[in-house]
CSV table of C-alpha atoms in Angstrom, one decimal:
chain,number,residue,atom,x,y,z
A,11,MET,CA,0.0,0.0,0.0
A,12,ASN,CA,2.8,2.4,0.9
A,13,THR,CA,4.6,1.6,-2.4
A,14,LEU,CA,1.4,2.4,-4.3
A,15,PHE,CA,1.1,5.7,-2.5
A,16,GLU,CA,4.7,6.5,-3.3
A,17,VAL,CA,4.3,5.7,-7.0
A,18,ILE,CA,1.1,7.7,-7.3
A,19,ALA,CA,2.6,10.7,-5.5
A,20,LEU,CA,5.7,10.7,-7.7
A,21,GLY,CA,3.6,10.1,-10.8
A,22,LEU,CA,1.3,13.0,-10.1
A,23,ALA,CA,4.3,15.3,-9.5
A,24,ALA,CA,5.8,14.1,-12.8
A,25,VAL,CA,2.5,14.8,-14.7
A,26,ALA,CA,2.2,18.3,-13.2
A,27,ALA,CA,5.8,19.1,-14.1
A,28,ALA,CA,5.3,17.8,-17.6
A,29,ARG,CA,2.1,19.9,-18.1
A,30,THR,CA,4.1,23.0,-17.2
A,31,LEU,CA,7.2,22.1,-19.2
A,32,LEU,CA,5.3,21.3,-22.3
A,33,LYS,CA,4.3,25.0,-22.7
A,34,PRO,CA,5.5,26.8,-25.9
A,35,PRO,CA,8.0,29.1,-24.1
A,36,VAL,CA,9.9,26.0,-22.9
A,37,PHE,CA,10.2,24.7,-26.4
A,38,HIS,CA,11.3,28.2,-27.6
A,39,GLU,CA,14.0,28.2,-24.9
A,40,ILE,CA,15.1,24.7,-25.9
A,41,ARG,CA,15.4,25.8,-29.6
A,42,ALA,CA,17.3,28.9,-28.6
A,43,ARG,CA,19.7,27.0,-26.4
A,44,PRO,CA,19.8,23.3,-27.6
A,45,LEU,CA,23.3,22.7,-26.1
A,46,TRP,CA,22.2,23.8,-22.7
A,47,PHE,CA,19.2,21.5,-22.9
A,48,LEU,CA,21.2,18.5,-24.0
A,49,ALA,CA,23.8,19.2,-21.3
A,50,ALA,CA,21.1,19.4,-18.6
A,51,VAL,CA,19.5,16.1,-19.8
A,52,GLY,CA,22.9,14.4,-20.0
A,53,LEU,CA,23.8,15.6,-16.5
A,54,GLY,CA,20.5,14.2,-15.2
A,55,VAL,CA,21.0,10.8,-16.8
A,56,VAL,CA,24.6,10.6,-15.5
A,57,LEU,CA,23.4,11.5,-12.0
A,58,MET,CA,20.7,8.9,-12.0
A,59,LEU,CA,23.0,6.2,-13.3
A,60,ALA,CA,25.6,7.2,-10.7
A,61,ILE,CA,23.1,7.0,-7.9
A,62,ALA,CA,21.8,3.6,-9.1
A,63,ARG,CA,25.4,2.3,-9.2
A,64,VAL,CA,26.8,3.7,-6.0
A,65,TRP,CA,23.6,3.3,-4.0
A,66,PRO,CA,22.1,-0.1,-4.8
A,67,GLY,CA,19.4,0.5,-2.2
A,68,TRP,CA,18.2,3.8,-3.7
A,69,GLN,CA,14.6,2.5,-3.7
A,70,SER,CA,14.7,2.9,0.1
A,71,ALA,CA,14.5,6.7,-0.5
A,72,LEU,CA,11.0,6.5,-2.0
A,73,PRO,CA,9.3,6.8,1.3
A,74,PHE,CA,11.1,10.1,1.8
A,75,LEU,CA,10.8,11.4,-1.8
A,76,ALA,CA,7.1,10.7,-2.1
A,77,PRO,CA,6.0,13.0,0.8
A,78,ILE,CA,8.4,15.7,-0.3
A,79,ALA,CA,7.0,15.6,-3.9
A,80,ALA,CA,3.4,15.5,-2.6
A,81,GLY,CA,4.0,18.4,-0.2
A,82,THR,CA,5.9,20.5,-2.8
A,83,GLY,CA,3.2,19.9,-5.4
A,84,SER,CA,0.4,20.8,-2.9
A,85,LEU,CA,2.1,24.1,-2.0
A,86,LEU,CA,2.6,25.0,-5.7
A,87,PHE,CA,-1.0,24.0,-6.5
A,88,LEU,CA,-2.3,26.2,-3.6
A,89,ARG,CA,-0.1,29.1,-4.7
A,90,SER,CA,-1.4,28.8,-8.3
A,91,ARG,CA,-5.0,29.1,-7.2
A,92,PRO,CA,-6.5,32.5,-8.2
A,93,HIS,CA,-7.7,33.3,-4.7
A,94,TYR,CA,-4.4,32.5,-3.0
A,95,GLY,CA,-3.5,35.4,-0.6
A,96,ARG,CA,-7.0,37.0,-0.7
A,97,SER,CA,-7.2,36.8,3.1
A,98,ARG,CA,-3.9,38.8,3.2
A,99,GLY,CA,-5.3,41.5,0.8
A,100,LEU,CA,-3.6,40.3,-2.3
A,101,PRO,CA,-5.3,40.7,-5.7
A,102,PRO,CA,-6.9,37.8,-7.5
A,103,GLY,CA,-5.1,35.8,-10.2
A,104,SER,CA,-2.7,32.9,-10.4
A,105,LEU,CA,1.0,32.9,-9.4
A,106,GLY,CA,1.4,29.5,-11.1
A,107,LEU,CA,4.4,28.8,-13.4
A,108,GLY,CA,2.1,27.5,-16.2
A,109,VAL,CA,0.1,30.8,-16.2
A,110,SER,CA,3.4,32.7,-16.3
A,111,PHE,CA,4.3,30.8,-19.5
A,112,ASP,CA,0.9,31.6,-20.9
A,113,ALA,CA,1.6,35.3,-20.5
A,114,ILE,CA,4.6,34.9,-22.8
A,115,SER,CA,3.0,32.9,-25.6
A,116,GLN,CA,-0.6,34.4,-25.7
A,117,PRO,CA,-0.9,37.9,-27.1
A,118,ASP,CA,-4.3,38.4,-25.4
A,119,PHE,CA,-3.3,37.1,-22.0
A,120,TYR,CA,-3.4,40.4,-20.1
A,121,ALA,CA,-6.7,41.6,-21.7
A,122,ARG,CA,-8.3,38.2,-21.1
A,123,SER,CA,-7.1,38.2,-17.4
A,124,ALA,CA,-8.5,41.7,-16.9
A,125,ARG,CA,-11.9,40.6,-18.2
A,126,GLN,CA,-11.8,37.6,-15.8
A,127,TRP,CA,-10.3,39.1,-12.6
A,128,GLY,CA,-10.8,42.9,-13.1
A,129,PRO,CA,-8.3,45.6,-13.8
A,130,ILE,CA,-6.0,44.6,-11.0
A,131,PHE,CA,-4.7,41.1,-10.8
A,132,LYS,CA,-1.6,39.1,-9.9
A,133,MET,CA,0.6,36.7,-11.9
A,134,SER,CA,4.2,35.6,-11.8
A,135,GLN,CA,7.0,36.5,-14.1
A,136,PHE,CA,8.7,33.1,-13.5
A,137,HIS,CA,9.6,33.4,-9.8
A,138,ARG,CA,8.7,37.1,-9.5
A,139,PRO,CA,5.2,38.0,-8.3
A,140,THR,CA,3.7,40.8,-10.4
A,141,VAL,CA,0.6,42.9,-10.0
A,142,CYS,CA,-0.9,43.9,-13.4
A,143,VAL,CA,-3.0,47.1,-13.8
A,144,VAL,CA,-5.2,47.3,-16.9
A,145,ASP,CA,-6.5,50.8,-16.0
A,146,LEU,CA,-4.4,53.7,-17.4
A,147,PRO,CA,-5.6,56.5,-15.1
A,148,LEU,CA,-5.1,54.3,-12.1
A,149,GLY,CA,-1.7,53.0,-13.2
A,150,LEU,CA,-0.4,56.5,-13.9
A,151,GLU,CA,-1.8,57.7,-10.6
A,152,VAL,CA,-0.1,54.9,-8.7
A,153,ILE,CA,3.3,55.5,-10.4
A,154,GLU,CA,3.2,59.2,-9.5
A,155,ALA,CA,1.6,58.9,-6.0
A,156,GLU,CA,3.9,56.1,-4.9
A,157,ARG,CA,7.1,57.4,-6.4
A,158,ARG,CA,9.0,57.0,-3.1
A,159,ASN,CA,7.9,53.4,-2.8
A,160,LEU,CA,8.5,52.4,-6.4
A,161,ALA,CA,11.8,52.1,-8.3
A,162,GLN,CA,12.7,51.7,-11.9
A,163,PRO,CA,13.8,48.0,-12.4
A,164,ARG,CA,17.5,48.2,-13.1
A,165,LEU,CA,19.4,46.3,-15.7
A,166,PRO,CA,23.1,45.5,-15.5
A,167,PHE,CA,24.1,47.4,-18.6
A,168,GLY,CA,23.7,50.7,-16.7
A,169,ARG,CA,26.9,49.9,-14.8
A,170,LEU,CA,28.9,50.5,-17.9
A,171,SER,CA,28.4,54.3,-17.4
A,172,PRO,CA,30.2,55.8,-14.4
A,173,GLY,CA,27.0,57.5,-13.3
A,174,ASN,CA,24.7,54.7,-14.4
A,175,TYR,CA,22.1,54.8,-17.3
A,176,ILE,CA,19.8,57.8,-17.0
A,177,GLU,CA,16.7,55.7,-16.4
A,178,PHE,CA,18.3,54.2,-13.3
A,179,MET,CA,19.8,57.4,-11.8
A,180,ASN,CA,18.8,58.9,-8.5
A,181,ASP,CA,16.4,61.9,-8.6
A,182,GLU,CA,19.1,64.6,-8.4
A,183,GLN,CA,21.4,63.1,-10.9
A,184,HIS,CA,18.5,62.2,-13.2
A,185,ALA,CA,17.2,65.7,-13.2
A,186,ARG,CA,20.5,67.1,-14.2
A,187,TYR,CA,21.2,64.8,-17.1
A,188,ARG,CA,17.6,64.7,-18.2
A,189,GLY,CA,17.6,68.5,-18.6
A,190,ILE,CA,20.7,68.3,-20.8
A,191,LEU,CA,19.3,65.5,-23.0
A,192,ARG,CA,15.8,66.8,-23.2
A,193,SER,CA,17.1,70.2,-24.5
A,194,ALA,CA,19.4,68.4,-27.0
A,195,LEU,CA,16.4,66.3,-28.2
A,196,SER,CA,14.0,69.2,-28.4
A,197,GLY,CA,11.5,69.6,-31.3
A,198,PRO,CA,13.7,72.0,-33.3
A,199,VAL,CA,16.7,69.7,-33.1
A,200,VAL,CA,14.7,66.7,-34.2
A,201,THR,CA,13.1,68.6,-37.0
A,202,GLY,CA,16.5,69.8,-38.1
A,203,CYS,CA,17.7,66.2,-38.3
A,204,ARG,CA,14.8,65.1,-40.4
A,205,PRO,CA,16.4,65.6,-43.9
A,206,GLY,CA,19.3,63.4,-42.8
A,207,VAL,CA,16.8,60.7,-41.6
A,208,ARG,CA,14.9,60.9,-44.9
A,209,SER,CA,18.2,60.3,-46.8
A,210,VAL,CA,18.8,57.2,-44.6
A,211,ILE,CA,15.3,55.9,-45.4
A,212,GLU,CA,15.5,56.6,-49.1
A,213,HIS,CA,18.9,54.9,-49.3
A,214,GLN,CA,17.7,51.7,-47.6
A,215,LEU,CA,14.4,51.5,-49.4
A,216,THR,CA,16.2,52.0,-52.7
A,217,ALA,CA,18.6,49.1,-51.7
A,218,MET,CA,15.5,47.0,-50.9
A,219,VAL,CA,14.1,47.5,-54.4
A,220,GLY,CA,17.4,46.2,-55.8
A,221,PRO,CA,18.0,45.4,-59.4
A,222,VAL,CA,14.7,43.7,-59.9
A,223,ALA,CA,11.7,45.8,-59.0
A,224,GLY,CA,8.8,44.0,-57.2
A,225,GLN,CA,10.9,41.2,-55.8
A,226,ALA,CA,9.5,39.8,-52.5
A,227,LEU,CA,12.0,40.3,-49.7
A,228,ASP,CA,12.3,40.0,-45.9
A,229,PRO,CA,12.1,43.7,-44.7
A,230,GLU,CA,13.8,42.9,-41.4
A,231,PRO,CA,17.5,43.7,-42.3
A,232,PHE,CA,16.5,46.9,-44.1
A,233,LEU,CA,14.3,48.2,-41.3
A,234,GLU,CA,17.1,47.3,-38.8
A,235,ARG,CA,19.5,49.4,-40.8
A,236,ILE,CA,17.0,52.3,-41.1
A,237,GLY,CA,16.5,52.3,-37.3
A,238,PHE,CA,20.2,52.1,-36.5
A,239,ALA,CA,21.4,54.6,-39.2
A,240,SER,CA,18.7,57.1,-38.3
A,241,LEU,CA,19.6,57.1,-34.6
A,242,VAL,CA,23.3,57.4,-35.4
A,243,ARG,CA,22.5,60.3,-37.8
A,244,VAL,CA,20.4,62.1,-35.2
A,245,MET,CA,22.6,61.4,-32.1
A,246,PHE,CA,26.1,61.8,-33.6
A,247,GLY,CA,25.6,63.4,-37.0
A,248,VAL,CA,27.0,60.4,-38.9
A,249,GLY,CA,25.5,60.3,-42.4
A,250,VAL,CA,24.5,57.3,-44.3
A,251,ALA,CA,27.5,57.6,-46.6
A,252,ASP,CA,30.0,58.1,-43.8
A,253,PRO,CA,32.4,55.1,-43.5
A,254,ARG,CA,32.3,55.4,-39.8
A,255,ILE,CA,28.8,54.1,-39.7
A,256,ASP,CA,30.0,50.6,-40.4
A,257,GLU,CA,32.4,50.8,-37.5
A,258,LEU,CA,29.7,52.0,-35.2
A,259,ASP,CA,27.4,49.2,-36.4
A,260,ARG,CA,30.1,46.6,-35.6
A,261,TRP,CA,30.7,47.9,-32.1
A,262,PHE,CA,27.1,48.3,-31.3
A,263,GLY,CA,26.6,44.7,-32.5
A,264,GLU,CA,29.4,43.6,-30.1
A,265,LEU,CA,27.8,45.6,-27.3
A,266,GLY,CA,24.5,43.7,-27.8
A,267,SER,CA,21.0,44.4,-26.7
A,268,GLN,CA,20.3,45.7,-23.2
A,269,ARG,CA,18.4,42.5,-22.3
A,270,ALA,CA,21.4,40.4,-23.3
A,271,PHE,CA,23.2,41.7,-20.3
A,272,ALA,CA,21.1,39.3,-18.2
A,273,GLU,CA,23.2,36.5,-19.8
A,274,ARG,CA,26.6,38.1,-20.1
A,275,SER,CA,28.0,40.4,-17.4
A,276,PRO,CA,28.7,44.0,-18.2
A,277,GLU,CA,32.4,43.4,-17.7
A,278,GLU,CA,32.3,41.4,-20.9
A,279,ARG,CA,30.9,44.4,-22.8
A,280,ARG,CA,33.5,46.9,-21.5
A,281,GLU,CA,35.6,46.9,-24.7
A,282,PRO,CA,32.8,47.6,-27.2
A,283,TYR,CA,31.4,50.2,-24.8
A,284,ALA,CA,34.8,51.9,-24.4
A,285,ARG,CA,35.3,51.8,-28.2
A,286,LEU,CA,31.9,53.5,-28.8
A,287,VAL,CA,32.6,56.2,-26.2
A,288,GLY,CA,35.9,56.8,-27.9
A,289,ILE,CA,34.3,57.1,-31.3
A,290,ALA,CA,31.7,59.5,-29.9
A,291,ARG,CA,34.4,61.7,-28.4
A,292,THR,CA,36.2,61.8,-31.7
A,293,LEU,CA,33.0,62.8,-33.4
A,294,GLY,CA,32.5,65.4,-30.8
A,295,THR,CA,36.0,66.8,-31.4
A,296,ASP,CA,35.2,67.1,-35.1
A,297,ILE,CA,31.9,68.8,-34.3
A,298,LEU,CA,33.7,71.4,-32.1
A,299,ARG,CA,36.2,72.1,-35.0
A,300,GLY,CA,33.2,72.6,-37.3
A,301,HIS,CA,31.7,75.0,-34.8
A,302,GLN,CA,35.0,76.9,-34.9
A,303,GLY,CA,34.7,77.3,-38.7
A,304,SER,CA,37.0,74.5,-39.9
A,305,GLY,CA,34.3,72.4,-41.4
A,306,PRO,CA,30.6,72.2,-42.2
A,307,GLU,CA,28.1,71.8,-39.3
A,308,VAL,CA,25.7,68.9,-39.3
A,309,ARG,CA,22.9,69.2,-36.7
A,310,SER,CA,22.8,66.4,-34.1
A,311,VAL,CA,22.1,65.7,-30.5
A,312,LEU,CA,25.8,65.6,-29.7
A,313,GLY,CA,26.3,68.9,-31.5
A,314,GLU,CA,23.6,70.5,-29.5
A,315,ILE,CA,25.1,69.2,-26.2
A,316,LEU,CA,28.5,70.6,-27.1
A,317,ARG,CA,27.1,73.9,-28.4
A,318,ALA,CA,25.6,74.4,-24.9
A,319,ASN,CA,28.9,73.5,-23.2
A,320,PRO,CA,32.0,72.1,-24.9
A,321,ALA,CA,33.2,70.7,-21.6
A,322,HIS,CA,30.4,68.1,-21.8
A,323,LEU,CA,32.7,66.2,-24.1
A,324,ASP,CA,34.8,65.1,-21.1
A,325,ASP,CA,31.7,63.9,-19.2
A,326,GLU,CA,31.8,60.1,-19.7
A,327,THR,CA,28.5,59.6,-18.0
A,328,LEU,CA,26.9,62.0,-20.5
A,329,ILE,CA,28.7,60.7,-23.6
A,330,GLY,CA,28.2,57.1,-22.4
A,331,ASN,CA,24.5,57.7,-22.1
A,332,LEU,CA,24.3,58.8,-25.7
A,333,VAL,CA,25.9,55.4,-26.6
A,334,LEU,CA,23.5,53.5,-24.3
A,335,ILE,CA,20.4,55.5,-25.5
A,336,VAL,CA,21.2,54.4,-29.1
A,337,ASN,CA,21.7,50.8,-27.9
A,338,VAL,CA,18.4,50.8,-25.9
A,339,THR,CA,16.3,52.7,-28.5
A,340,ARG,CA,17.6,50.7,-31.5
A,341,SER,CA,15.3,47.7,-30.8
A,342,ASN,CA,12.3,49.8,-30.0
A,343,VAL,CA,12.5,52.0,-33.1
A,344,ARG,CA,13.1,48.8,-35.2
A,345,GLY,CA,9.9,47.3,-33.7
A,346,LEU,CA,7.9,50.4,-34.5
A,347,LEU,CA,9.1,50.6,-38.1
A,348,GLY,CA,8.1,46.9,-38.5
A,349,TRP,CA,4.6,47.5,-37.4
A,350,VAL,CA,4.3,50.7,-39.5
A,351,LEU,CA,5.4,48.8,-42.6
A,352,LYS,CA,2.9,46.0,-41.9
A,353,GLU,CA,0.0,48.3,-41.2
A,354,TYR,CA,0.9,50.3,-44.3
A,355,CYS,CA,0.7,47.2,-46.4
A,356,ASP,CA,-2.5,46.0,-44.7
A,357,HIS,CA,-4.2,49.4,-45.2
A,358,PRO,CA,-3.3,50.7,-48.7
A,359,ALA,CA,-6.1,53.3,-48.5
A,360,SER,CA,-4.2,55.2,-45.9
A,361,GLY,CA,-1.1,55.4,-48.1
A,362,GLN,CA,-3.3,56.5,-51.0
A,363,GLU,CA,-4.8,59.3,-48.9
A,364,ILE,CA,-1.3,60.5,-47.8
A,365,ARG,CA,-0.1,60.4,-51.4
A,366,ALA,CA,-3.0,62.5,-52.6
A,367,THR,CA,-2.6,65.1,-49.9
A,368,ALA,CA,-0.4,68.2,-50.2
A,369,GLY,CA,0.8,70.9,-47.9
A,370,SER,CA,1.1,70.7,-44.1
A,371,ARG,CA,-1.8,68.2,-43.8
A,372,ILE,CA,0.3,65.4,-45.3
A,373,ASP,CA,2.6,65.5,-42.2
A,374,ALA,CA,-0.4,65.4,-39.9
A,375,LEU,CA,-1.8,62.3,-41.7
A,376,ALA,CA,1.5,60.5,-41.4
A,377,THR,CA,1.7,61.4,-37.7
A,378,ASN,CA,-1.9,60.0,-37.2
A,379,PHE,CA,-0.8,56.8,-38.9
A,380,VAL,CA,2.1,56.4,-36.5
A,381,ASN,CA,0.0,57.2,-33.5
A,382,GLU,CA,-2.5,54.6,-34.4
A,383,THR,CA,0.3,52.0,-34.9
A,384,LEU,CA,1.6,52.9,-31.4
A,385,ARG,CA,-1.8,52.5,-29.9
A,386,MET,CA,-2.4,49.1,-31.3
A,387,HIS,CA,1.1,47.5,-31.1
A,388,GLN,CA,4.1,49.3,-29.7
A,389,SER,CA,3.1,50.8,-26.4
A,390,GLU,CA,3.0,47.6,-24.3
A,391,TYR,CA,3.8,48.3,-20.6
A,392,LEU,CA,5.4,50.3,-17.8
A,393,TYR,CA,7.3,48.5,-15.0
A,394,ARG,CA,8.1,49.5,-11.5
A,395,GLU,CA,9.6,47.6,-8.6
A,396,VAL,CA,7.9,47.8,-5.1
A,397,VAL,CA,10.6,48.8,-2.6
A,398,ARG,CA,8.1,49.5,0.2
A,399,GLU,CA,4.6,47.9,0.5
A,400,ILE,CA,1.9,49.9,-1.3
A,401,ARG,CA,-1.8,49.7,-1.9
A,402,ILE,CA,-3.5,49.7,-5.3
A,403,GLY,CA,-7.2,50.1,-4.9
A,404,PRO,CA,-8.4,47.7,-2.2
A,405,TYR,CA,-5.3,45.5,-2.5
A,406,ARG,CA,-1.9,45.4,-0.8
A,407,ILE,CA,1.2,44.9,-2.9
A,408,PRO,CA,4.2,43.5,-0.9
A,409,ARG,CA,7.7,44.7,-1.1
A,410,GLY,CA,9.7,43.0,-3.8
A,411,TRP,CA,6.8,42.6,-6.2
A,412,LEU,CA,6.7,44.2,-9.7
A,413,VAL,CA,4.0,46.5,-10.9
A,414,ARG,CA,3.1,46.2,-14.6
A,415,VAL,CA,0.8,48.9,-16.1
A,416,CYS,CA,-0.5,47.2,-19.2
A,417,VAL,CA,-0.6,50.2,-21.6
A,418,ARG,CA,-1.5,48.4,-24.8
A,419,GLU,CA,-4.5,46.8,-23.2
A,420,CYS,CA,-5.5,50.2,-21.7
A,421,HIS,CA,-5.5,51.6,-25.3
A,422,ASP,CA,-8.3,49.1,-26.2
A,423,ARG,CA,-11.1,50.9,-24.2
A,424,PRO,CA,-14.1,51.1,-26.5
A,425,ASP,CA,-15.5,54.1,-24.6
A,426,VAL,CA,-12.2,56.0,-25.6
A,427,PHE,CA,-11.4,54.3,-28.9
A,428,PRO,CA,-14.6,53.1,-30.6
A,429,ASN,CA,-14.0,49.8,-32.4
A,430,PRO,CA,-10.6,49.5,-30.8
A,431,GLU,CA,-9.6,46.4,-32.9
A,432,ARG,CA,-9.9,48.4,-36.1
A,433,PHE,CA,-6.9,50.3,-37.5
A,434,ASP,CA,-8.1,53.9,-37.9
A,435,PRO,CA,-5.6,56.7,-38.0
A,436,GLY,CA,-8.5,59.1,-38.5
A,437,ARG,CA,-9.4,58.8,-34.8
A,438,PHE,CA,-6.4,61.0,-34.0
A,439,ALA,CA,-7.6,63.7,-36.4
A,440,ALA,CA,-11.1,63.7,-34.8
A,441,ARG,CA,-9.9,64.5,-31.3
A,442,GLU,CA,-7.0,64.9,-28.9
A,443,TYR,CA,-6.5,62.4,-26.1
A,444,ALA,CA,-5.5,63.0,-22.5
A,445,ARG,CA,-2.5,61.3,-21.1
A,446,THR,CA,-4.8,59.1,-19.0
A,447,GLU,CA,-6.4,57.9,-22.3
A,448,TYR,CA,-3.3,57.5,-24.6
A,449,CYS,CA,0.2,57.2,-23.2
A,450,PRO,CA,2.5,55.4,-25.6
A,451,PHE,CA,5.7,56.8,-24.2
A,452,SER,CA,5.1,56.6,-20.4
A,453,ASP,CA,4.5,59.7,-18.3
A,454,GLY,CA,6.1,61.7,-15.5
A,455,THR,CA,9.8,62.3,-14.7
A,456,HIS,CA,10.9,59.0,-16.3
A,457,SER,CA,8.8,59.4,-19.5
A,458,CYS,CA,10.7,58.8,-22.8
A,459,PHE,CA,12.2,62.1,-23.8
A,460,GLY,CA,13.0,60.6,-27.2
A,461,ALA,CA,9.3,60.2,-28.1
A,462,GLY,CA,9.4,62.9,-30.7
A,463,LEU,CA,12.5,61.3,-32.3
A,464,ALA,CA,10.8,57.9,-32.6
A,465,VAL,CA,7.7,59.4,-34.1
A,466,MET,CA,9.7,61.5,-36.5
A,467,ILE,CA,11.6,58.5,-37.9
A,468,ALA,CA,8.4,56.4,-38.2
A,469,LYS,CA,6.4,59.1,-39.9
A,470,THR,CA,9.3,59.9,-42.3
A,471,LEU,CA,9.2,56.2,-43.3
A,472,VAL,CA,5.4,56.5,-44.0
A,473,LEU,CA,5.9,59.7,-46.1
A,474,VAL,CA,8.8,58.2,-48.1
A,475,LEU,CA,6.7,55.1,-48.8
A,476,ALA,CA,3.7,57.1,-49.8
A,477,THR,CA,5.4,59.6,-52.0
A,478,GLU,CA,8.2,57.6,-53.7
A,479,PHE,CA,7.5,53.9,-53.6
A,480,GLU,CA,4.8,51.2,-54.3
A,481,VAL,CA,4.7,48.5,-51.7
A,482,ARG,CA,2.6,45.3,-51.4
A,483,LYS,CA,2.7,42.4,-49.0
A,484,THR,CA,3.3,39.0,-50.5
A,485,ALA,CA,3.4,36.8,-47.3
A,486,ASP,CA,2.6,37.1,-43.6
A,487,GLY,CA,1.8,35.1,-40.5
A,488,PRO,CA,0.9,35.6,-36.8
A,489,ALA,CA,2.7,38.1,-34.6
A,490,VAL,CA,5.8,36.7,-32.7
A,491,ARG,CA,7.7,37.5,-29.5
A,492,GLN,CA,10.9,39.3,-30.1
A,493,GLY,CA,12.3,37.3,-27.2
A,494,ASN,CA,11.1,34.6,-24.8
A,495,ARG,CA,10.6,36.8,-21.8
A,496,HIS,CA,7.7,38.8,-20.3
A,497,TRP,CA,9.3,42.1,-21.2
A,498,SER,CA,9.9,41.0,-24.8
A,499,HIS,CA,7.9,42.9,-27.4
A,500,TRP,CA,5.5,41.5,-29.9
A,501,ARG,CA,6.7,41.9,-33.5
A,502,PRO,CA,5.2,41.2,-37.0
A,503,SER,CA,5.6,37.7,-38.2
A,504,HIS,CA,9.0,36.4,-39.4
A,505,ALA,CA,7.2,35.2,-42.5
A,506,LEU,CA,6.3,38.8,-43.5
A,507,ARG,CA,7.5,39.5,-47.1
A,508,VAL,CA,7.0,42.7,-49.1
A,509,ALA,CA,7.7,43.7,-52.7
A,510,LEU,CA,8.9,47.3,-53.3
A,511,SER,CA,9.2,49.3,-56.5
A,512,ARG,CA,9.6,52.9,-57.4
A,513,GLN,CA,6.5,54.8,-58.2
A,514,GLY,CA,6.1,54.7,-62.0
A,515,GLY,CA,8.2,51.5,-62.2
A,516,GLY,CA,11.9,50.9,-62.4
A,517,SER,CA,14.4,49.4,-60.1
A,518,GLY,CA,14.9,52.5,-58.0
A,519,LEU,CA,18.7,52.2,-58.3
A,520,VAL,CA,20.5,55.5,-58.2
A,521,ALA,CA,23.8,56.4,-59.7
């Protein structure tokens, strides 16, 4: 009888583990790291064989293993129940690992959970309990009212800069550097850089046409280059024909994405970071010489910073932050451009309307197109870490939890955006939205001061497509995660293919 109990207990534990481990994110992780998976399986097999050989009576451990498995399974089961912690004031929702995996693989997870549990619910991001808020006014109010009890989640890459990355700085230091960068990224500066960005986009779209007009291609590498080259042009004044752009691309590739630092320590990225800071300082020296009359001036963020105070060139925290801003923003801009291109292909009438419009209204139409793309796809979340216990509505949120304001789901309110599932740029021409209704770039002291830059690059792509090219989609598929984590953004399908040609025909190649 005891043996039967032991077998049943261990069997149930194995089934429960298998149900969780058969979720799509686990398979994605295995595909991404097959050697790690094989090594783990091999190590497990070796350990079991070693135990069986060295300890012939290993079966005698079953009476101890079975209760441990049963107890652990029971605790995990209770913790995964939606009403776990309600007596202690916690929100509803499951902290189970299986539900955590569902949040990665299911695009509608947060919207569906809000319909089931209300606008405040809990879940786990693997081991980290998280409270999700699908109510934009409430979420923004909590972030502002609880500023002293919430902190920006910090990522290791910030340690590359002597004074940290601006998003992770303390209030006093943040205010100082934010003022410098906000001024350098002001509207007039971004507008002044727009011709350079347009040249980048025209150059890459022309390359995308290639020698055979209308050939279906993967737009990913071209959009990646547009995002990177546009940011380098705006931040450092390096044009698309400047040979230094390839050197910058190489070292930014070595630096890697900001999320990759979770897998490789910042110390492993010191060399590419130092190289990029060195290049930025060399570019700054050239800019200062240009300001002194020894060369032509190209407007850029770095140029504006040095115009205000040439001594800023010796501030590694400031110059390093320019490098890190490009590195962090590169992926986000690339994602926005991907969604803009997909929506442009899916809604040709919008492109035709822009093409048929003249004067200042054409810019407004392109801006509305980008705003609607941001509403539906790109503005996904805001995160904060609870450093001291807070309350959200009737619920208590313990220290150490994360707060996730689900911005994208908040942009689906039908009372604010009628027919929210429909792509309709015209809704932004019909009215203006308060920050508690539409907030694609966060809000408050840590809002994105590069919002105007991102919109400028995206709407310039729309205008160039509408006025110079014909584009059609030849293949598509479901949206995919950029990575296999809760913070990863959704992107258009890897199967997306588009065919591009110059208006009026021709390959689009330029001499």
